[in-house]
Amino acid sequence: MTIARFGNTASVLLNGKVLVTEGSNGSSSALISPELYDPSTGTWTTTSNMNKVRRWYTTSVLSNGKVLVTGGWHNHIVLNSAELYDPSTGIWTTTGNMNNARTLHKASVLSNGLVFVIGGSGTGTTGPLTSAELYDPSTGTWRTTSNMSSVRVGCTVSVLLNELVLVTGGSDIYGNTLNSAELYDPSTGTWATTGNMSNVRSDHTPTVLLNGKVLVIGGLGDTDYLYSAELYDPSTGTWTTTSNMIDARISYAVSLLSNGKVLVTGGWNTSIAYNSAELYDPSTGTWTTTSNMNNARFHHTAAVLSNGKVLVIGGRDDFKSYLNSAELY
């Protein structure tokens, strides 16, 4: 990359390029300068700056090819603003504001093309949020929908093959880590509880597998980093444990490969950054090691390219130095 960064986002565009936004390189403010990776040439180019400096926001690739950025935090202010990146022009434009200012929230694109945004933290007076809202790309406007049943900071969101949205774990308003889960139905705008996970966990990662089940791995438990993994079956609403990861790790990246396996790269555990990677095979329920990355890194991002390769970007290394390097698996 042209700039070293960690905690950035990576969006695979419909034209096959990868848009990298945000992140930090140790300065007091977030980076405002995005860049593009072209898999056909293996090169990076800069693109126009976002309208607002922000960190801890979300990015969503819309069905029309544009990229929606929502909320975040800047200069001690939680933002409700949103903006759109148009790959055909390389220009950012503002769009409608969210109803709630929020940061550390989650966003998912639904099958109907709307963007579903939930939770996160609001301003100092509102704190953690249960609220949810929907963005309509055709009008550039937001509308509220029903609230989650629980405050969840550090939860995860997965759009299931049956079009329901699964929300898992996180921490409540008192800082207690949760094992509960709930489902949002876009057709009715309502929430329902579903089976609890086997472990309490926050800042974990979910992957919707090709068979429709959801693999949840790692994250933070009550007192330690987790290497446990479990599967959610939407047909029964229940969880079953599967084999543990080889290493407990946080701040790693997860990628669903075209062959259905799940690749976990890098991460951090107590005092070291990993360069190791491992693969989960849903057909056997087991983990195996695969080749190490060239750099140990955590707080990096990964994107699955249209050619099936995985692009790993940025992060920090064992010495907590900021990385501008990228590599392909």
Short mmCIF file of C-alpha atoms in Angstrom, two decimals:
data_model
loop_
_atom_site.label_atom_id
_atom_site.label_comp_id
_atom_site.label_asym_id
_atom_site.label_seq_id
_atom_site.Cartn_x
_atom_site.Cartn_y
_atom_site.Cartn_z
CA MET A 1 0.00 0.00 0.00
CA THR A 2 1.06 3.62 -0.29
CA ILE A 3 0.37 4.20 3.42
CA ALA A 4 1.00 1.94 6.43
CA ARG A 5 -2.27 1.35 8.27
CA PHE A 6 -4.00 -0.97 10.72
CA GLY A 7 -7.66 -1.43 11.60
CA ASN A 8 -8.61 -0.54 8.04
CA THR A 9 -11.52 -1.86 6.00
CA ALA A 10 -11.32 -3.65 2.64
CA SER A 11 -14.22 -3.80 0.18
CA VAL A 12 -14.17 -5.93 -2.97
CA LEU A 13 -15.83 -3.84 -5.68
CA LEU A 14 -17.96 -5.21 -8.50
CA ASN A 15 -15.13 -4.37 -10.93
CA GLY A 16 -12.82 -6.70 -8.98
CA LYS A 17 -10.68 -3.99 -7.42
CA VAL A 18 -10.32 -3.66 -3.64
CA LEU A 19 -11.08 -0.37 -1.90
CA VAL A 20 -9.12 0.11 1.34
CA THR A 21 -10.32 2.84 3.66
CA GLU A 22 -9.66 4.24 7.11
CA GLY A 23 -7.24 2.76 9.56
CA SER A 24 -4.57 4.43 11.65
CA ASN A 25 -0.80 4.68 11.48
CA GLY A 26 -0.19 5.93 15.00
CA SER A 27 -1.18 9.53 14.45
CA SER A 28 -3.83 11.04 16.67
CA SER A 29 -6.46 11.04 13.92
CA ALA A 30 -7.77 8.45 11.50
CA LEU A 31 -6.51 8.26 7.94
CA ILE A 32 -8.76 9.92 5.37
CA SER A 33 -6.94 8.71 2.23
CA PRO A 34 -8.35 5.54 0.61
CA GLU A 35 -6.53 3.49 -2.00
CA LEU A 36 -7.35 0.85 -4.59
CA TYR A 37 -5.72 -2.51 -5.31
CA ASP A 38 -5.97 -3.87 -8.85
CA PRO A 39 -5.57 -7.68 -8.90
CA SER A 40 -4.92 -7.67 -12.65
CA THR A 41 -1.72 -5.64 -12.20
CA GLY A 42 -0.91 -6.21 -8.52
CA THR A 43 -0.59 -2.46 -8.01
CA TRP A 44 -2.02 0.19 -5.68
CA THR A 45 -3.33 3.63 -6.62
CA THR A 46 -4.76 6.40 -4.50
CA THR A 47 -8.33 7.60 -4.96
CA SER A 48 -10.21 10.65 -3.72
CA ASN A 49 -10.47 11.34 0.02
CA MET A 50 -13.59 10.77 2.03
CA ASN A 51 -15.56 13.88 2.99
CA LYS A 52 -15.23 13.21 6.70
CA VAL A 53 -12.33 11.91 8.78
CA ARG A 54 -13.69 8.94 10.72
CA ARG A 55 -12.69 5.70 12.39
CA TRP A 56 -14.63 2.70 13.71
CA TYR A 57 -17.28 3.00 11.02
CA THR A 58 -18.76 0.44 8.60
CA THR A 59 -18.45 -0.07 4.85
CA SER A 60 -20.99 -1.89 2.68
CA VAL A 61 -20.84 -2.68 -1.04
CA LEU A 62 -24.29 -1.94 -2.48
CA SER A 63 -25.98 -3.82 -5.31
CA ASN A 64 -25.46 -0.77 -7.55
CA GLY A 65 -21.69 -1.06 -7.01
CA LYS A 66 -21.28 1.97 -4.78
CA VAL A 67 -19.79 1.72 -1.28
CA LEU A 68 -21.70 3.08 1.71
CA VAL A 69 -19.76 4.34 4.74
CA THR A 70 -21.73 4.96 7.94
CA GLY A 71 -21.09 6.66 11.26
CA GLY A 72 -17.89 6.32 13.22
CA TRP A 73 -15.95 8.60 15.51
CA HIS A 74 -13.79 11.68 15.04
CA ASN A 75 -12.30 14.17 17.46
CA HIS A 76 -14.34 12.79 20.38
CA ILE A 77 -17.59 13.11 18.42
CA VAL A 78 -19.77 10.14 17.41
CA LEU A 79 -21.07 10.63 13.86
CA ASN A 80 -24.45 10.02 12.25
CA SER A 81 -23.27 11.01 8.77
CA ALA A 82 -22.92 8.68 5.81
CA GLU A 83 -21.24 8.91 2.42
CA LEU A 84 -21.02 7.00 -0.84
CA TYR A 85 -18.03 6.07 -3.00
CA ASP A 86 -18.69 5.69 -6.72
CA PRO A 87 -16.05 3.43 -8.34
CA SER A 88 -16.96 4.71 -11.80
CA THR A 89 -15.88 8.26 -10.89
CA GLY A 90 -13.66 7.70 -7.85
CA ILE A 91 -15.61 10.39 -6.01
CA TRP A 92 -17.27 10.46 -2.56
CA THR A 93 -20.64 12.15 -2.03
CA THR A 94 -22.68 12.61 1.12
CA THR A 95 -25.98 10.80 1.56
CA GLY A 96 -28.72 10.87 4.20
CA ASN A 97 -27.73 10.89 7.87
CA MET A 98 -28.57 7.99 10.14
CA ASN A 99 -31.25 8.54 12.79
CA ASN A 100 -28.70 7.73 15.48
CA ALA A 101 -25.07 8.72 15.76
CA ARG A 102 -23.13 5.49 16.27
CA THR A 103 -19.65 4.00 16.25
CA LEU A 104 -18.40 0.41 16.65
CA HIS A 105 -21.71 -0.65 15.11
CA LYS A 106 -22.42 -3.36 12.51
CA ALA A 107 -23.85 -3.19 8.99
CA SER A 108 -25.04 -5.83 6.54
CA VAL A 109 -26.54 -5.70 3.05
CA LEU A 110 -29.85 -7.58 2.95
CA SER A 111 -31.10 -9.59 -0.01
CA ASN A 112 -33.59 -6.81 -0.81
CA GLY A 113 -30.69 -4.38 -1.26
CA LEU A 114 -31.31 -2.39 1.92
CA VAL A 115 -28.48 -1.86 4.40
CA PHE A 116 -29.22 -2.99 7.96
CA VAL A 117 -27.32 -1.14 10.71
CA ILE A 118 -27.48 -2.09 14.39
CA GLY A 119 -26.08 -1.31 17.78
CA GLY A 120 -22.75 0.22 18.57
CA SER A 121 -22.16 3.13 20.91
CA GLY A 122 -23.79 6.53 20.70
CA THR A 123 -22.84 9.80 22.29
CA GLY A 124 -21.84 10.00 25.94
CA THR A 125 -25.43 10.54 27.02
CA THR A 126 -26.89 7.61 25.05
CA GLY A 127 -24.09 5.06 25.48
CA PRO A 128 -24.47 1.56 23.99
CA LEU A 129 -27.40 1.22 21.56
CA THR A 130 -30.09 -1.39 20.94
CA SER A 131 -31.49 0.53 17.98
CA ALA A 132 -31.50 -0.60 14.36
CA GLU A 133 -32.15 1.21 11.11
CA LEU A 134 -32.33 0.61 7.37
CA TYR A 135 -30.78 2.53 4.48
CA ASP A 136 -32.51 2.56 1.10
CA PRO A 137 -29.99 3.14 -1.71
CA SER A 138 -32.77 4.10 -4.13
CA THR A 139 -33.74 7.13 -2.02
CA GLY A 140 -30.62 7.75 0.06
CA THR A 141 -32.72 7.83 3.21
CA TRP A 142 -32.87 5.98 6.54
CA ARG A 143 -35.78 4.61 8.54
CA THR A 144 -35.82 3.02 11.95
CA THR A 145 -36.86 -0.56 12.59
CA SER A 146 -37.46 -2.44 15.83
CA ASN A 147 -34.75 -2.56 18.49
CA MET A 148 -32.68 -5.56 19.52
CA SER A 149 -33.70 -7.16 22.80
CA SER A 150 -30.26 -6.54 24.34
CA VAL A 151 -27.45 -4.02 24.22
CA ARG A 152 -24.58 -5.72 22.40
CA VAL A 153 -21.18 -4.10 21.98
CA GLY A 154 -18.74 -6.29 20.05
CA CYS A 155 -21.48 -8.53 18.65
CA THR A 156 -21.47 -10.06 15.18
CA VAL A 157 -24.05 -9.99 12.39
CA SER A 158 -24.64 -12.62 9.69
CA VAL A 159 -27.18 -12.61 6.85
CA LEU A 160 -28.37 -16.21 6.58
CA LEU A 161 -29.30 -18.03 3.39
CA ASN A 162 -32.95 -17.95 4.55
CA GLU A 163 -32.64 -14.11 4.57
CA LEU A 164 -32.93 -13.79 8.36
CA VAL A 165 -30.16 -11.91 10.19
CA LEU A 166 -28.35 -13.63 13.07
CA VAL A 167 -26.83 -11.45 15.81
CA THR A 168 -24.57 -13.15 18.36
CA GLY A 169 -22.77 -12.38 21.59
CA GLY A 170 -21.13 -9.11 22.51
CA SER A 171 -21.12 -7.32 25.86
CA ASP A 172 -24.05 -5.76 27.68
CA ILE A 173 -24.27 -2.33 29.29
CA TYR A 174 -22.55 -3.65 32.42
CA GLY A 175 -19.65 -5.17 30.48
CA ASN A 176 -20.86 -8.75 30.88
CA THR A 177 -19.96 -10.96 27.92
CA LEU A 178 -23.02 -12.65 26.36
CA ASN A 179 -23.74 -16.07 24.87
CA SER A 180 -27.22 -15.12 23.67
CA ALA A 181 -28.30 -14.72 20.06
CA GLU A 182 -31.29 -13.26 18.26
CA LEU A 183 -32.77 -13.19 14.77
CA TYR A 184 -34.08 -10.25 12.77
CA ASP A 185 -36.70 -10.90 10.09
CA PRO A 186 -36.51 -8.24 7.35
CA SER A 187 -39.97 -9.20 6.05
CA THR A 188 -41.64 -8.24 9.34
CA GLY A 189 -39.07 -5.95 10.93
CA THR A 190 -39.19 -7.96 14.15
CA TRP A 191 -36.74 -9.79 16.41
CA ALA A 192 -36.93 -13.25 17.97
CA THR A 193 -34.57 -15.04 20.31
CA THR A 194 -32.79 -18.18 19.17
CA GLY A 195 -30.52 -20.73 20.83
CA ASN A 196 -27.63 -19.57 23.01
CA MET A 197 -24.02 -20.17 22.03
CA SER A 198 -22.03 -22.68 24.05
CA ASN A 199 -19.54 -19.96 25.05
CA VAL A 200 -19.90 -16.32 26.00
CA ARG A 201 -17.91 -14.34 23.48
CA SER A 202 -17.31 -10.83 22.20
CA ASP A 203 -15.28 -9.54 19.23
CA HIS A 204 -15.53 -12.99 17.65
CA THR A 205 -16.03 -13.70 13.95
CA PRO A 206 -18.88 -15.45 12.12
CA THR A 207 -18.74 -17.06 8.68
CA VAL A 208 -21.82 -18.22 6.78
CA LEU A 209 -20.71 -21.52 5.25
CA LEU A 210 -21.78 -22.83 1.86
CA ASN A 211 -24.08 -25.32 3.62
CA GLY A 212 -25.93 -22.45 5.32
CA LYS A 213 -24.60 -23.03 8.82
CA VAL A 214 -22.72 -20.28 10.65
CA LEU A 215 -19.23 -20.94 12.02
CA VAL A 216 -18.40 -18.73 15.02
CA ILE A 217 -14.82 -18.73 16.26
CA GLY A 218 -12.54 -17.14 18.80
CA GLY A 219 -13.01 -13.75 20.37
CA LEU A 220 -12.94 -12.75 24.01
CA GLY A 221 -14.50 -14.79 26.78
CA ASP A 222 -15.01 -13.61 30.35
CA THR A 223 -11.31 -13.59 31.12
CA ASP A 224 -9.29 -14.87 28.18
CA TYR A 225 -8.85 -15.22 24.43
CA LEU A 226 -10.82 -18.10 22.94
CA TYR A 227 -9.84 -20.76 20.44
CA SER A 228 -13.17 -22.58 20.62
CA ALA A 229 -15.51 -22.79 17.64
CA GLU A 230 -19.17 -23.62 17.24
CA LEU A 231 -21.80 -23.98 14.52
CA TYR A 232 -25.30 -22.51 14.29
CA ASP A 233 -27.90 -24.47 12.32
CA PRO A 234 -30.65 -22.13 11.05
CA SER A 235 -32.98 -25.08 10.42
CA THR A 236 -33.07 -25.97 14.12
CA GLY A 237 -31.98 -22.74 15.79
CA THR A 238 -29.37 -24.64 17.80
CA TRP A 239 -25.61 -24.56 18.33
CA THR A 240 -23.14 -27.43 18.35
CA THR A 241 -19.46 -27.28 19.20
CA THR A 242 -16.87 -28.18 16.60
CA SER A 243 -13.13 -28.65 16.94
CA ASN A 244 -11.06 -25.83 18.40
CA MET A 245 -8.70 -23.64 16.44
CA ILE A 246 -5.07 -24.61 16.81
CA ASP A 247 -4.19 -21.24 18.39
CA ALA A 248 -6.21 -18.87 20.56
CA ARG A 249 -6.08 -15.48 18.87
CA ILE A 250 -7.82 -12.13 18.55
CA SER A 251 -7.58 -9.36 15.94
CA TYR A 252 -7.17 -11.98 13.19
CA ALA A 253 -8.82 -12.07 9.75
CA VAL A 254 -11.22 -14.71 8.44
CA SER A 255 -11.96 -15.55 4.79
CA LEU A 256 -14.42 -17.99 3.23
CA LEU A 257 -12.62 -19.66 0.33
CA SER A 258 -14.25 -20.75 -2.92
CA ASN A 259 -13.73 -24.41 -1.92
CA GLY A 260 -15.87 -23.87 1.19
CA LYS A 261 -13.01 -23.94 3.69
CA VAL A 262 -12.40 -21.08 6.13
CA LEU A 263 -8.98 -19.42 6.32
CA VAL A 264 -7.84 -17.72 9.54
CA THR A 265 -4.75 -15.52 9.32
CA GLY A 266 -2.54 -13.84 11.89
CA GLY A 267 -3.81 -12.26 15.08
CA TRP A 268 -2.53 -11.55 18.57
CA ASN A 269 -2.27 -13.55 21.78
CA THR A 270 -1.12 -11.81 24.96
CA SER A 271 2.31 -10.74 23.77
CA ILE A 272 2.95 -11.98 20.24
CA ALA A 273 1.64 -11.40 16.75
CA TYR A 274 1.11 -14.51 14.64
CA ASN A 275 2.27 -15.13 11.10
CA SER A 276 0.54 -18.50 11.17
CA ALA A 277 -2.63 -19.44 9.32
CA GLU A 278 -5.06 -22.31 9.65
CA LEU A 279 -7.93 -23.81 7.69
CA TYR A 280 -11.31 -25.13 8.86
CA ASP A 281 -12.89 -27.86 6.74
CA PRO A 282 -16.69 -28.00 7.24
CA SER A 283 -16.84 -31.50 5.74
CA THR A 284 -14.70 -32.92 8.56
CA GLY A 285 -15.12 -30.29 11.28
CA THR A 286 -11.34 -30.10 11.73
CA TRP A 287 -8.59 -27.47 11.59
CA THR A 288 -5.25 -27.88 9.85
CA THR A 289 -2.28 -25.57 9.54
CA THR A 290 -1.39 -24.04 6.21
CA SER A 291 1.64 -22.04 5.11
CA ASN A 292 2.67 -19.05 7.22
CA MET A 293 2.33 -15.47 6.05
CA ASN A 294 5.49 -13.58 5.19
CA ASN A 295 4.76 -11.09 7.98
CA ALA A 296 3.34 -11.57 11.45
CA ARG A 297 0.36 -9.23 11.65
CA PHE A 298 -2.75 -8.40 13.66
CA HIS A 299 -5.53 -5.82 13.20
CA HIS A 300 -5.12 -6.48 9.48
CA THR A 301 -7.83 -7.13 6.92
CA ALA A 302 -8.36 -9.80 4.28
CA ALA A 303 -10.39 -9.83 1.09
CA VAL A 304 -11.26 -12.76 -1.19
CA LEU A 305 -10.61 -11.71 -4.78
CA SER A 306 -12.64 -12.75 -7.81
CA ASN A 307 -9.79 -15.08 -8.84
CA GLY A 308 -10.11 -16.96 -5.53
CA LYS A 309 -6.92 -15.65 -3.98
CA VAL A 310 -6.95 -13.94 -0.58
CA LEU A 311 -5.43 -10.47 -0.24
CA VAL A 312 -4.10 -9.72 3.26
CA ILE A 313 -3.45 -6.06 4.01
CA GLY A 314 -1.67 -3.92 6.59
CA GLY A 315 -1.98 -4.35 10.34
CA ARG A 316 0.74 -4.30 12.99
CA ASP A 317 3.63 -6.69 13.55
CA ASP A 318 5.34 -8.26 16.59
CA PHE A 319 6.94 -4.93 17.43
CA LYS A 320 3.58 -3.16 16.97
CA SER A 321 5.00 -1.34 13.96
CA TYR A 322 2.45 -0.28 11.35
CA LEU A 323 2.56 -2.21 8.08
CA ASN A 324 1.98 -1.10 4.51
CA SER A 325 2.73 -4.57 3.15
CA ALA A 326 0.23 -6.84 1.44
CA GLU A 327 0.41 -10.50 0.48
CA LEU A 328 -1.60 -13.08 -1.42
CA TYR A 329 -2.65 -16.59 -0.38
#
